[in-house]
Amino acid sequence: MLNAKIPAGPLDKKWTSYKSTCKLVNPANKRKLEIVVVGTGLAGASAAAALGELGYKVKAFCFQDSPRRAHSIAAQGGINAAKNYQNDGDSVYRLFYDTIKGGDYRAREGNVHRLAEVSGAIIDQCVAQGVPFAREYGGLLSNRSFGGTQVQRTFYAAGQTGQQLLLGAYSALERQVALGNVTMYNRHEMLDVVVVDGKARGIIARDLVSGKLERHFGHAVLLCSGGYGNVFYLSTNAMGSNVTAAWKAHKKGAFFGNPCFTQIHPTCIPVSGDHQSKLTLMSESLRNDGRIWVPKKQNDTRKASDIPEEERDYYLERRYPAFGNLVPRDVASRAAKERCDAGYGVGSSKQAVYLDYADAIKRYGKIEAGKKGLDHASEAEIIALGKEVVKEKYGNLFDMYEKITGENPYETPMRIYPAVHYTMGGLWVDYELMTNVPGLYALGEANFSDHGANRLGASALMQGLADGYFVIPYTLGNYLADDIHTKPLPEDHPAFVEAEKAVADRIQQLMSIKGTKTVESFHKRLGKIMWDKCGMARNAEGLKQAIAEIQQLKKEFWSDVKIPGEINELNPELDKANRVADFIELGELMCIDALNRNESCGGHFREESQTPEGEAQRDDANYMYVAAWEYKGDHQWELHKEVLDYEVVKPSQRSYK
Amino acid sequence: MEHYNMNLNLKVWRQKNAQTQGGFETYQVKNISSEMSFLEMIDVLNEELIAEGKDPIAFDHDCREGICGMCSLYIDGRPHGPWEQNTTCQLHMRAYKDGDTITIEPWRAGAFPVLKDLMVDRSAFDRIIQAGGFISVNTGNAVDANALPIEKDKADASFAAAACIGCGACVAACKNSSAMLFTSAKVTQLALLPQGAPERKSRALNMIAQMDKEGFGACTNTGACEAVCPKGISLTNIARLNQEYLGAALTVN
């Protein structure tokens, strides 16, 4: 059975007692132990750097041209930490509680409490690295609030927090490269895990420039390869973000946890046409000051500025007076979909709602006028002052909106619509971040562990860095302490030869199909199936159809895909084909998981399971478990359940009213 | 905003790999929407090329929201195209009109060899960072974040320098292929913070030495780098780097 290996003892002592009693590896032995790290986002870069500092021999891999490109870089809003610098009642317990509640009681207490415990040290570490967080005039760090919480615990660097944190981790990583502790493999993609006697012992990677396959041994393999939102084709993920590393691990025996838990972010720039290749997020921090509304009249074609105040429906403030525009992401997304489906959407597509800064501009303008002693400032002067304040807080986001849409958000409300953004599901891991395959770990978004069925804003960065800087350096030693006598496997070991052959055969098979349809066309079709039937709202009938459609799509892909070019050259279409083939298989599993989970929780909304007011209805009696799926062959999976015990928090129906 | 469709002529640099000579190919694309991004326009062309059995155009791109720094392209003689403070991925087709001809080339610099078509190897930037673009602090050593107050002006200026995305447009725009703007941005970010002080001198010296070793040219203060920088990294960073370098060179053996 699945054993999460949660340490015994009271919740707030578990991590401390684990750290004090876990096994250690002495420095002389660390030098002999090799670690493979796949992915160099916040989780991977911080893990590779921290392990290099400890003296392990690390090999890190990324598919981009530099580890600094990893998609953590695009996170905008901030990173949470229970510092309570604002004296507003925050604590480790509250951060823990908010995360468990925000996750709709589908996350493990032990992991989440540890996350909250180490959150403060992350901020300390980043500041020490020179990450330029926003500061107040007194020189101390500034905080902002974020959705799903009532305290100000989010640290930020304008709208580029992810960039600054990633560049901090990247610089720590490059320092270890310079010191010779980490070898960096850019433009490399992991295409299989090598398992020997049941333990992960390395990977097969493809050099994306030469197309050659390589064998890399590791005493342990850490997958830090991010989420799988691109299964929907359109998402806020980078174009290259993919599930391939995690999926290969899954097919080699690692269980996949809660694959259907995907987060649809409420504030993204709406789709403009069929040519669309990706969606762009507008930071959730915009909900701090912006007000979301639609017209009270259906199919209202007037311009936003022509719709008087009394004819606007601020539906989040109306439905959720306690949290208003700051309800968690899943709640905000569904509310937008509900209004648009009911015919109140705006813009040419009618699949959008307004995010309006007019009130915030006036409010800030009045405060500024007051500060400057301008008692008789005109309306126009107040608005001009207010725009300056908004520009300082959100300028880069407003500029980005204008570049993409050609509309000026200081003058007209922004149009926004939900888009796929993050995947809470991922490889199943225990308390030590190890999958059920010994020696194979998953960190950051690639694992399923900390966010339950819905992630709170500014918590992804926290988790990535917690896993890399402060968890894996301890838990990995606990495993490797028993592995110090294992010699590195030679590259001609049969397990490597066999794994490489399987990878080569599959690439050969893909190239030899020589069909008629492009990789992109299959990816788009998969995305449409997933968005329509496994998106913001799901029902049994739709999911069954989706499973059949995806199985059909897979057949078609493997008989009719057209990939130009050669194997042994730089061939982005072949790279993409490898990834899309895995996305298709994952899509099927996501639908199976969504079909199995006949309850609504967090980002997973089953239409069959809702309250009379249309709110999500959880079913704790039947579904308070992690669904961990074991791959059993083509289209076959076996469900394992990890029952969630809540020792400290009492699960209740989430209410943000 | 009025949307429209357009037909365009594209002159695109094609090069099979680092070992072979490249050259321009001309393509026509039709019914391009003004709402598309520039890279989506190339996506459309690539889908057509694949359908015709031809090799699609290879180009670097990833986040497509202007922050990862992976996209490049020298468009009509300007890195990242015609818009101010913009990346290629954020350039949208409303910048063009029906019948326009657009010339697309890779970054041109000895230190950025072409890998294929429009893709270049920018790993030299990573090596410049390895030479000193960090603060040597191991994980777990840090004091409480608020134990070290930093003047807001300095923190803001440090952040402005840290906004560099490492795309290499500065090098591509420079007649000397200098990497001074990139290097100076990192040096400035860390020089303005008290945490960066202990390694300040060695950082400036080592990063400049690596820059020279990679084959980037010298700076002649033309300012082309600043003009094309998608993140508005200022030329004053280069002045600071020169100051840091001089100060270090005069006081370090």
mmCIF file with all atom_site columns, N, CA and C in Angstrom, chain A residues 53 65-66 68-69 83 85 124-125 127 130 139 141 163-164 170-171 174-175 187 239-240 275 277-278 402-403 518 562 569-570, chain B residues 16 40 47 50 60 62-65 68-69 85-86 94 116 122 126 130 138-140 144-146 150 162-163 165-166 189 195:
data_model
loop_
_atom_site.group_PDB
_atom_site.id
_atom_site.type_symbol
_atom_site.label_atom_id
_atom_site.label_alt_id
_atom_site.label_comp_id
_atom_site.label_asym_id
_atom_site.label_entity_id
_atom_site.label_seq_id
_atom_site.pdbx_PDB_ins_code
_atom_site.Cartn_x
_atom_site.Cartn_y
_atom_site.Cartn_z
_atom_site.occupancy
_atom_site.B_iso_or_equiv
_atom_site.pdbx_formal_charge
_atom_site.auth_seq_id
_atom_site.auth_comp_id
_atom_site.auth_asym_id
_atom_site.auth_atom_id
_atom_site.pdbx_PDB_model_num
ATOM 1   N N  . GLU A 1 53  ? 26.300 22.620 -3.390  1.00 0.00 ? 53  GLU A N  1
ATOM 2   C CA . GLU A 1 53  ? 26.944 23.234 -2.214  1.00 0.00 ? 53  GLU A CA 1
ATOM 3   C C  . GLU A 1 53  ? 27.314 22.174 -1.177  1.00 0.00 ? 53  GLU A C  1
ATOM 4   N N  . ASP A 1 65  ? 17.830 26.946 -23.908 1.00 0.00 ? 65  ASP A N  1
ATOM 5   C CA . ASP A 1 65  ? 19.234 27.212 -24.215 1.00 0.00 ? 65  ASP A CA 1
ATOM 6   C C  . ASP A 1 65  ? 20.020 27.634 -22.984 1.00 0.00 ? 65  ASP A C  1
ATOM 7   N N  . SER A 1 66  ? 19.296 27.904 -21.886 1.00 0.00 ? 66  SER A N  1
ATOM 8   C CA . SER A 1 66  ? 19.959 28.270 -20.636 1.00 0.00 ? 66  SER A CA 1
ATOM 9   C C  . SER A 1 66  ? 19.001 27.963 -19.497 1.00 0.00 ? 66  SER A C  1
ATOM 10  N N  . ARG A 1 68  ? 18.288 29.741 -17.187 1.00 0.00 ? 68  ARG A N  1
ATOM 11  C CA . ARG A 1 68  ? 17.567 30.943 -16.790 1.00 0.00 ? 68  ARG A CA 1
ATOM 12  C C  . ARG A 1 68  ? 16.234 31.113 -17.519 1.00 0.00 ? 68  ARG A C  1
ATOM 13  N N  . ARG A 1 69  ? 15.954 30.299 -18.531 1.00 0.00 ? 69  ARG A N  1
ATOM 14  C CA . ARG A 1 69  ? 14.698 30.464 -19.292 1.00 0.00 ? 69  ARG A CA 1
ATOM 15  C C  . ARG A 1 69  ? 13.514 29.737 -18.664 1.00 0.00 ? 69  ARG A C  1
ATOM 16  N N  . LYS A 1 83  ? 6.104  35.402 7.612   1.00 0.00 ? 83  LYS A N  1
ATOM 17  C CA . LYS A 1 83  ? 7.033  36.237 8.374   1.00 0.00 ? 83  LYS A CA 1
ATOM 18  C C  . LYS A 1 83  ? 6.299  37.117 9.385   1.00 0.00 ? 83  LYS A C  1
ATOM 19  N N  . TYR A 1 85  ? 5.697  40.140 9.068   1.00 0.00 ? 85  TYR A N  1
ATOM 20  C CA . TYR A 1 85  ? 6.338  41.460 9.128   1.00 0.00 ? 85  TYR A CA 1
ATOM 21  C C  . TYR A 1 85  ? 5.293  42.575 9.237   1.00 0.00 ? 85  TYR A C  1
ATOM 22  N N  . ASP A 1 124 ? 14.701 34.815 3.464   1.00 0.00 ? 124 ASP A N  1
ATOM 23  C CA . ASP A 1 124 ? 16.044 35.142 3.955   1.00 0.00 ? 124 ASP A CA 1
ATOM 24  C C  . ASP A 1 124 ? 17.107 34.755 2.923   1.00 0.00 ? 124 ASP A C  1
ATOM 25  N N  . GLN A 1 125 ? 16.993 33.536 2.413   1.00 0.00 ? 125 GLN A N  1
ATOM 26  C CA . GLN A 1 125 ? 17.980 33.034 1.459   1.00 0.00 ? 125 GLN A CA 1
ATOM 27  C C  . GLN A 1 125 ? 18.003 33.893 0.195   1.00 0.00 ? 125 GLN A C  1
ATOM 28  N N  . VAL A 1 127 ? 17.022 37.018 -0.243  1.00 0.00 ? 127 VAL A N  1
ATOM 29  C CA . VAL A 1 127 ? 17.580 38.347 0.018   1.00 0.00 ? 127 VAL A CA 1
ATOM 30  C C  . VAL A 1 127 ? 19.109 38.261 0.095   1.00 0.00 ? 127 VAL A C  1
ATOM 31  N N  . GLY A 1 130 ? 20.785 38.412 -3.122  1.00 0.00 ? 130 GLY A N  1
ATOM 32  C CA . GLY A 1 130 ? 20.691 39.658 -3.872  1.00 0.00 ? 130 GLY A CA 1
ATOM 33  C C  . GLY A 1 130 ? 19.421 39.795 -4.687  1.00 0.00 ? 130 GLY A C  1
ATOM 34  N N  . GLY A 1 139 ? 13.466 50.918 4.282   1.00 0.00 ? 139 GLY A N  1
ATOM 35  C CA . GLY A 1 139 ? 14.477 49.951 3.874   1.00 0.00 ? 139 GLY A CA 1
ATOM 36  C C  . GLY A 1 139 ? 14.086 48.507 4.118   1.00 0.00 ? 139 GLY A C  1
ATOM 37  N N  . LEU A 1 141 ? 11.338 45.130 3.910   1.00 0.00 ? 141 LEU A N  1
ATOM 38  C CA . LEU A 1 141 ? 10.612 44.505 2.800   1.00 0.00 ? 141 LEU A CA 1
ATOM 39  C C  . LEU A 1 141 ? 9.129  44.866 2.811   1.00 0.00 ? 141 LEU A C  1
ATOM 40  N N  . GLN A 1 163 ? 10.764 36.012 -12.020 1.00 0.00 ? 163 GLN A N  1
ATOM 41  C CA . GLN A 1 163 ? 12.022 36.298 -12.717 1.00 0.00 ? 163 GLN A CA 1
ATOM 42  C C  . GLN A 1 163 ? 13.148 36.508 -11.708 1.00 0.00 ? 163 GLN A C  1
ATOM 43  N N  . GLN A 1 164 ? 12.888 37.338 -10.714 1.00 0.00 ? 164 GLN A N  1
ATOM 44  C CA . GLN A 1 164 ? 13.955 37.667 -9.775  1.00 0.00 ? 164 GLN A CA 1
ATOM 45  C C  . GLN A 1 164 ? 14.351 36.447 -8.926  1.00 0.00 ? 164 GLN A C  1
ATOM 46  N N  . TYR A 1 170 ? 19.266 30.687 -10.321 1.00 0.00 ? 170 TYR A N  1
ATOM 47  C CA . TYR A 1 170 ? 20.148 30.470 -11.480 1.00 0.00 ? 170 TYR A CA 1
ATOM 48  C C  . TYR A 1 170 ? 21.577 30.900 -11.156 1.00 0.00 ? 170 TYR A C  1
ATOM 49  N N  . SER A 1 171 ? 21.714 32.042 -10.474 1.00 0.00 ? 171 SER A N  1
ATOM 50  C CA . SER A 1 171 ? 23.066 32.499 -10.163 1.00 0.00 ? 171 SER A CA 1
ATOM 51  C C  . SER A 1 171 ? 23.725 31.551 -9.150  1.00 0.00 ? 171 SER A C  1
ATOM 52  N N  . GLU A 1 174 ? 24.772 28.629 -11.282 1.00 0.00 ? 174 GLU A N  1
ATOM 53  C CA . GLU A 1 174 ? 25.945 28.906 -12.124 1.00 0.00 ? 174 GLU A CA 1
ATOM 54  C C  . GLU A 1 174 ? 27.219 28.991 -11.268 1.00 0.00 ? 174 GLU A C  1
ATOM 55  N N  . ARG A 1 175 ? 27.042 29.457 -10.036 1.00 0.00 ? 175 ARG A N  1
ATOM 56  C CA . ARG A 1 175 ? 28.198 29.476 -9.124  1.00 0.00 ? 175 ARG A CA 1
ATOM 57  C C  . ARG A 1 175 ? 28.699 28.051 -8.891  1.00 0.00 ? 175 ARG A C  1
ATOM 58  N N  . ARG A 1 187 ? 19.829 22.572 -23.602 1.00 0.00 ? 187 ARG A N  1
ATOM 59  C CA . ARG A 1 187 ? 19.261 22.005 -24.830 1.00 0.00 ? 187 ARG A CA 1
ATOM 60  C C  . ARG A 1 187 ? 19.326 20.478 -24.812 1.00 0.00 ? 187 ARG A C  1
ATOM 61  N N  . MET A 1 239 ? 5.828  27.720 -24.275 1.00 0.00 ? 239 MET A N  1
ATOM 62  C CA . MET A 1 239 ? 5.574  26.819 -25.395 1.00 0.00 ? 239 MET A CA 1
ATOM 63  C C  . MET A 1 239 ? 6.235  25.459 -25.192 1.00 0.00 ? 239 MET A C  1
ATOM 64  N N  . GLY A 1 240 ? 7.392  25.461 -24.549 1.00 0.00 ? 240 GLY A N  1
ATOM 65  C CA . GLY A 1 240 ? 8.123  24.205 -24.394 1.00 0.00 ? 240 GLY A CA 1
ATOM 66  C C  . GLY A 1 240 ? 7.747  23.398 -23.170 1.00 0.00 ? 240 GLY A C  1
ATOM 67  N N  . HIS A 1 275 ? -5.479 31.508 -34.473 1.00 0.00 ? 275 HIS A N  1
ATOM 68  C CA . HIS A 1 275 ? -4.027 31.501 -34.593 1.00 0.00 ? 275 HIS A CA 1
ATOM 69  C C  . HIS A 1 275 ? -3.346 31.442 -33.230 1.00 0.00 ? 275 HIS A C  1
ATOM 70  N N  . SER A 1 277 ? -1.408 30.960 -29.983 1.00 0.00 ? 277 SER A N  1
ATOM 71  C CA . SER A 1 277 ? -0.467 29.895 -29.638 1.00 0.00 ? 277 SER A CA 1
ATOM 72  C C  . SER A 1 277 ? -0.326 29.724 -28.140 1.00 0.00 ? 277 SER A C  1
ATOM 73  N N  . LYS A 1 278 ? -0.624 30.791 -27.392 1.00 0.00 ? 278 LYS A N  1
ATOM 74  C CA . LYS A 1 278 ? -0.553 30.666 -25.933 1.00 0.00 ? 278 LYS A CA 1
ATOM 75  C C  . LYS A 1 278 ? -1.385 31.775 -25.309 1.00 0.00 ? 278 LYS A C  1
ATOM 76  N N  . GLU A 1 402 ? -1.506 46.201 -23.034 1.00 0.00 ? 402 GLU A N  1
ATOM 77  C CA . GLU A 1 402 ? -1.662 47.085 -24.188 1.00 0.00 ? 402 GLU A CA 1
ATOM 78  C C  . GLU A 1 402 ? -0.931 46.541 -25.413 1.00 0.00 ? 402 GLU A C  1
ATOM 79  N N  . LYS A 1 403 ? 0.259  45.931 -25.172 1.00 0.00 ? 403 LYS A N  1
ATOM 80  C CA . LYS A 1 403 ? 1.000  45.373 -26.308 1.00 0.00 ? 403 LYS A CA 1
ATOM 81  C C  . LYS A 1 403 ? 0.213  44.261 -26.985 1.00 0.00 ? 403 LYS A C  1
ATOM 82  N N  . THR A 1 518 ? 0.136  17.739 -39.253 1.00 0.00 ? 518 THR A N  1
ATOM 83  C CA . THR A 1 518 ? 1.244  18.261 -38.448 1.00 0.00 ? 518 THR A CA 1
ATOM 84  C C  . THR A 1 518 ? 1.045  17.946 -36.964 1.00 0.00 ? 518 THR A C  1
ATOM 85  N N  . LYS A 1 562 ? 2.910  13.928 -39.333 1.00 0.00 ? 562 LYS A N  1
ATOM 86  C CA . LYS A 1 562 ? 3.933  14.262 -40.322 1.00 0.00 ? 562 LYS A CA 1
ATOM 87  C C  . LYS A 1 562 ? 5.026  15.068 -39.638 1.00 0.00 ? 562 LYS A C  1
ATOM 88  N N  . GLU A 1 569 ? 19.664 15.831 -36.096 1.00 0.00 ? 569 GLU A N  1
ATOM 89  C CA . GLU A 1 569 ? 19.887 17.253 -36.319 1.00 0.00 ? 569 GLU A CA 1
ATOM 90  C C  . GLU A 1 569 ? 18.954 18.020 -35.398 1.00 0.00 ? 569 GLU A C  1
ATOM 91  N N  . LEU A 1 570 ? 19.142 19.331 -35.365 1.00 0.00 ? 570 LEU A N  1
ATOM 92  C CA . LEU A 1 570 ? 18.264 20.171 -34.578 1.00 0.00 ? 570 LEU A CA 1
ATOM 93  C C  . LEU A 1 570 ? 16.887 20.142 -35.257 1.00 0.00 ? 570 LEU A C  1
ATOM 94  N N  . LYS B 2 16  ? 21.377 25.496 -42.504 1.00 0.00 ? 16  LYS B N  1
ATOM 95  C CA . LYS B 2 16  ? 21.103 24.136 -42.050 1.00 0.00 ? 16  LYS B CA 1
ATOM 96  C C  . LYS B 2 16  ? 21.710 23.843 -40.682 1.00 0.00 ? 16  LYS B C  1
ATOM 97  N N  . GLU B 2 40  ? 3.481  34.025 -33.963 1.00 0.00 ? 40  GLU B N  1
ATOM 98  C CA . GLU B 2 40  ? 2.336  33.255 -34.486 1.00 0.00 ? 40  GLU B CA 1
ATOM 99  C C  . GLU B 2 40  ? 2.280  33.346 -36.005 1.00 0.00 ? 40  GLU B C  1
ATOM 100 N N  . GLU B 2 47  ? 3.632  25.949 -40.503 1.00 0.00 ? 47  GLU B N  1
ATOM 101 C CA . GLU B 2 47  ? 2.619  24.920 -40.770 1.00 0.00 ? 47  GLU B CA 1
ATOM 102 C C  . GLU B 2 47  ? 2.477  24.729 -42.281 1.00 0.00 ? 47  GLU B C  1
ATOM 103 N N  . ILE B 2 50  ? 5.561  22.828 -43.623 1.00 0.00 ? 50  ILE B N  1
ATOM 104 C CA . ILE B 2 50  ? 5.516  21.388 -43.317 1.00 0.00 ? 50  ILE B CA 1
ATOM 105 C C  . ILE B 2 50  ? 4.531  20.692 -44.268 1.00 0.00 ? 50  ILE B C  1
ATOM 106 N N  . ASP B 2 60  ? 14.261 30.325 -31.762 1.00 0.00 ? 60  ASP B N  1
ATOM 107 C CA . ASP B 2 60  ? 14.141 30.131 -30.317 1.00 0.00 ? 60  ASP B CA 1
ATOM 108 C C  . ASP B 2 60  ? 12.961 30.933 -29.773 1.00 0.00 ? 60  ASP B C  1
ATOM 109 N N  . ASP B 2 62  ? 10.081 30.672 -26.038 1.00 0.00 ? 62  ASP B N  1
ATOM 110 C CA . ASP B 2 62  ? 9.521  29.792 -25.023 1.00 0.00 ? 62  ASP B CA 1
ATOM 111 C C  . ASP B 2 62  ? 8.323  30.424 -24.323 1.00 0.00 ? 62  ASP B C  1
ATOM 112 N N  . CYS B 2 63  ? 8.555  31.417 -23.448 1.00 0.00 ? 63  CYS B N  1
ATOM 113 C CA . CYS B 2 63  ? 7.417  31.884 -22.645 1.00 0.00 ? 63  CYS B CA 1
ATOM 114 C C  . CYS B 2 63  ? 6.389  32.635 -23.472 1.00 0.00 ? 63  CYS B C  1
ATOM 115 N N  . ARG B 2 64  ? 6.822  33.320 -24.505 1.00 0.00 ? 64  ARG B N  1
ATOM 116 C CA . ARG B 2 64  ? 5.958  34.165 -25.340 1.00 0.00 ? 64  ARG B CA 1
ATOM 117 C C  . ARG B 2 64  ? 5.206  35.198 -24.525 1.00 0.00 ? 64  ARG B C  1
ATOM 118 N N  . GLU B 2 65  ? 5.799  35.631 -23.433 1.00 0.00 ? 65  GLU B N  1
ATOM 119 C CA . GLU B 2 65  ? 5.226  36.771 -22.740 1.00 0.00 ? 65  GLU B CA 1
ATOM 120 C C  . GLU B 2 65  ? 6.313  37.769 -22.336 1.00 0.00 ? 65  GLU B C  1
ATOM 121 N N  . CYS B 2 68  ? 11.209 35.432 -20.574 1.00 0.00 ? 68  CYS B N  1
ATOM 122 C CA . CYS B 2 68  ? 12.221 34.378 -20.452 1.00 0.00 ? 68  CYS B CA 1
ATOM 123 C C  . CYS B 2 68  ? 13.499 34.733 -21.196 1.00 0.00 ? 68  CYS B C  1
ATOM 124 N N  . GLY B 2 69  ? 13.387 35.590 -22.208 1.00 0.00 ? 69  GLY B N  1
ATOM 125 C CA . GLY B 2 69  ? 14.571 36.026 -22.938 1.00 0.00 ? 69  GLY B CA 1
ATOM 126 C C  . GLY B 2 69  ? 15.027 35.053 -24.013 1.00 0.00 ? 69  GLY B C  1
ATOM 127 N N  . GLN B 2 85  ? 11.215 49.017 -26.425 1.00 0.00 ? 85  GLN B N  1
ATOM 128 C CA . GLN B 2 85  ? 11.188 48.209 -25.197 1.00 0.00 ? 85  GLN B CA 1
ATOM 129 C C  . GLN B 2 85  ? 10.269 46.998 -25.320 1.00 0.00 ? 85  GLN B C  1
ATOM 130 N N  . ASN B 2 86  ? 10.602 46.182 -26.286 1.00 0.00 ? 86  ASN B N  1
ATOM 131 C CA . ASN B 2 86  ? 9.722  45.059 -26.607 1.00 0.00 ? 86  ASN B CA 1
ATOM 132 C C  . ASN B 2 86  ? 10.539 43.843 -27.019 1.00 0.00 ? 86  ASN B C  1
ATOM 133 N N  . ARG B 2 94  ? -0.101 44.105 -35.841 1.00 0.00 ? 94  ARG B N  1
ATOM 134 C CA . ARG B 2 94  ? -0.650 45.427 -36.176 1.00 0.00 ? 94  ARG B CA 1
ATOM 135 C C  . ARG B 2 94  ? 0.477  46.445 -36.400 1.00 0.00 ? 94  ARG B C  1
ATOM 136 N N  . LYS B 2 116 ? 21.082 26.899 -36.157 1.00 0.00 ? 116 LYS B N  1
ATOM 137 C CA . LYS B 2 116 ? 20.257 26.560 -37.308 1.00 0.00 ? 116 LYS B CA 1
ATOM 138 C C  . LYS B 2 116 ? 19.332 27.742 -37.592 1.00 0.00 ? 116 LYS B C  1
ATOM 139 N N  . ARG B 2 122 ? 23.781 31.072 -27.166 1.00 0.00 ? 122 ARG B N  1
ATOM 140 C CA . ARG B 2 122 ? 24.097 32.190 -26.268 1.00 0.00 ? 122 ARG B CA 1
ATOM 141 C C  . ARG B 2 122 ? 24.724 31.706 -24.958 1.00 0.00 ? 122 ARG B C  1
ATOM 142 N N  . ASP B 2 126 ? 25.908 32.553 -20.089 1.00 0.00 ? 126 ASP B N  1
ATOM 143 C CA . ASP B 2 126 ? 25.950 31.735 -18.867 1.00 0.00 ? 126 ASP B CA 1
ATOM 144 C C  . ASP B 2 126 ? 27.358 31.749 -18.274 1.00 0.00 ? 126 ASP B C  1
ATOM 145 N N  . GLN B 2 130 ? 28.794 32.740 -14.667 1.00 0.00 ? 130 GLN B N  1
ATOM 146 C CA . GLN B 2 130 ? 29.625 31.808 -13.867 1.00 0.00 ? 130 GLN B CA 1
ATOM 147 C C  . GLN B 2 130 ? 30.888 32.482 -13.346 1.00 0.00 ? 130 GLN B C  1
ATOM 148 N N  . ASN B 2 138 ? 25.937 30.141 0.667   1.00 0.00 ? 138 ASN B N  1
ATOM 149 C CA . ASN B 2 138 ? 25.344 28.805 0.623   1.00 0.00 ? 138 ASN B CA 1
ATOM 150 C C  . ASN B 2 138 ? 23.972 28.800 1.270   1.00 0.00 ? 138 ASN B C  1
ATOM 151 N N  . THR B 2 139 ? 23.156 27.841 0.834   1.00 0.00 ? 139 THR B N  1
ATOM 152 C CA . THR B 2 139 ? 21.809 27.735 1.366   1.00 0.00 ? 139 THR B CA 1
ATOM 153 C C  . THR B 2 139 ? 21.843 27.511 2.872   1.00 0.00 ? 139 THR B C  1
ATOM 154 N N  . GLY B 2 140 ? 21.006 28.263 3.576   1.00 0.00 ? 140 GLY B N  1
ATOM 155 C CA . GLY B 2 140 ? 20.913 28.065 5.018   1.00 0.00 ? 140 GLY B CA 1
ATOM 156 C C  . GLY B 2 140 ? 21.747 29.046 5.827   1.00 0.00 ? 140 GLY B C  1
ATOM 157 N N  . ASP B 2 144 ? 18.007 36.904 9.030   1.00 0.00 ? 144 ASP B N  1
ATOM 158 C CA . ASP B 2 144 ? 16.634 37.317 8.768   1.00 0.00 ? 144 ASP B CA 1
ATOM 159 C C  . ASP B 2 144 ? 16.612 38.430 7.703   1.00 0.00 ? 144 ASP B C  1
ATOM 160 N N  . ALA B 2 145 ? 15.677 38.298 6.777   1.00 0.00 ? 145 ALA B N  1
ATOM 161 C CA . ALA B 2 145 ? 15.652 39.191 5.617   1.00 0.00 ? 145 ALA B CA 1
ATOM 162 C C  . ALA B 2 145 ? 15.566 40.655 6.016   1.00 0.00 ? 145 ALA B C  1
ATOM 163 N N  . ASN B 2 146 ? 14.888 40.964 7.109   1.00 0.00 ? 146 ASN B N  1
ATOM 164 C CA . ASN B 2 146 ? 14.746 42.362 7.507   1.00 0.00 ? 146 ASN B CA 1
ATOM 165 C C  . ASN B 2 146 ? 15.854 42.831 8.439   1.00 0.00 ? 146 ASN B C  1
ATOM 166 N N  . ILE B 2 150 ? 17.681 48.087 3.351   1.00 0.00 ? 150 ILE B N  1
ATOM 167 C CA . ILE B 2 150 ? 18.352 48.617 2.162   1.00 0.00 ? 150 ILE B CA 1
ATOM 168 C C  . ILE B 2 150 ? 17.549 49.821 1.682   1.00 0.00 ? 150 ILE B C  1
ATOM 169 N N  . ALA B 2 162 ? 18.404 44.445 -12.521 1.00 0.00 ? 162 ALA B N  1
ATOM 170 C CA . ALA B 2 162 ? 18.157 43.001 -12.480 1.00 0.00 ? 162 ALA B CA 1
ATOM 171 C C  . ALA B 2 162 ? 17.070 42.566 -13.453 1.00 0.00 ? 162 ALA B C  1
ATOM 172 N N  . ALA B 2 163 ? 16.376 43.543 -14.057 1.00 0.00 ? 163 ALA B N  1
ATOM 173 C CA . ALA B 2 163 ? 15.280 43.203 -14.970 1.00 0.00 ? 163 ALA B CA 1
ATOM 174 C C  . ALA B 2 163 ? 15.778 42.633 -16.296 1.00 0.00 ? 163 ALA B C  1
ATOM 175 N N  . ILE B 2 165 ? 16.814 40.361 -19.210 1.00 0.00 ? 165 ILE B N  1
ATOM 176 C CA . ILE B 2 165 ? 16.324 39.007 -19.488 1.00 0.00 ? 165 ILE B CA 1
ATOM 177 C C  . ILE B 2 165 ? 17.361 38.156 -20.219 1.00 0.00 ? 165 ILE B C  1
ATOM 178 N N  . GLY B 2 166 ? 18.534 38.707 -20.449 1.00 0.00 ? 166 GLY B N  1
ATOM 179 C CA . GLY B 2 166 ? 19.600 37.893 -21.060 1.00 0.00 ? 166 GLY B CA 1
ATOM 180 C C  . GLY B 2 166 ? 19.306 37.432 -22.463 1.00 0.00 ? 166 GLY B C  1
ATOM 181 N N  . GLN B 2 189 ? 23.445 45.457 -10.425 1.00 0.00 ? 189 GLN B N  1
ATOM 182 C CA . GLN B 2 189 ? 22.461 44.901 -9.488  1.00 0.00 ? 189 GLN B CA 1
ATOM 183 C C  . GLN B 2 189 ? 23.141 44.538 -8.167  1.00 0.00 ? 189 GLN B C  1
ATOM 184 N N  . GLN B 2 195 ? 24.744 43.174 0.244   1.00 0.00 ? 195 GLN B N  1
ATOM 185 C CA . GLN B 2 195 ? 25.110 41.755 0.183   1.00 0.00 ? 195 GLN B CA 1
ATOM 186 C C  . GLN B 2 195 ? 26.195 41.513 -0.846  1.00 0.00 ? 195 GLN B C  1
#
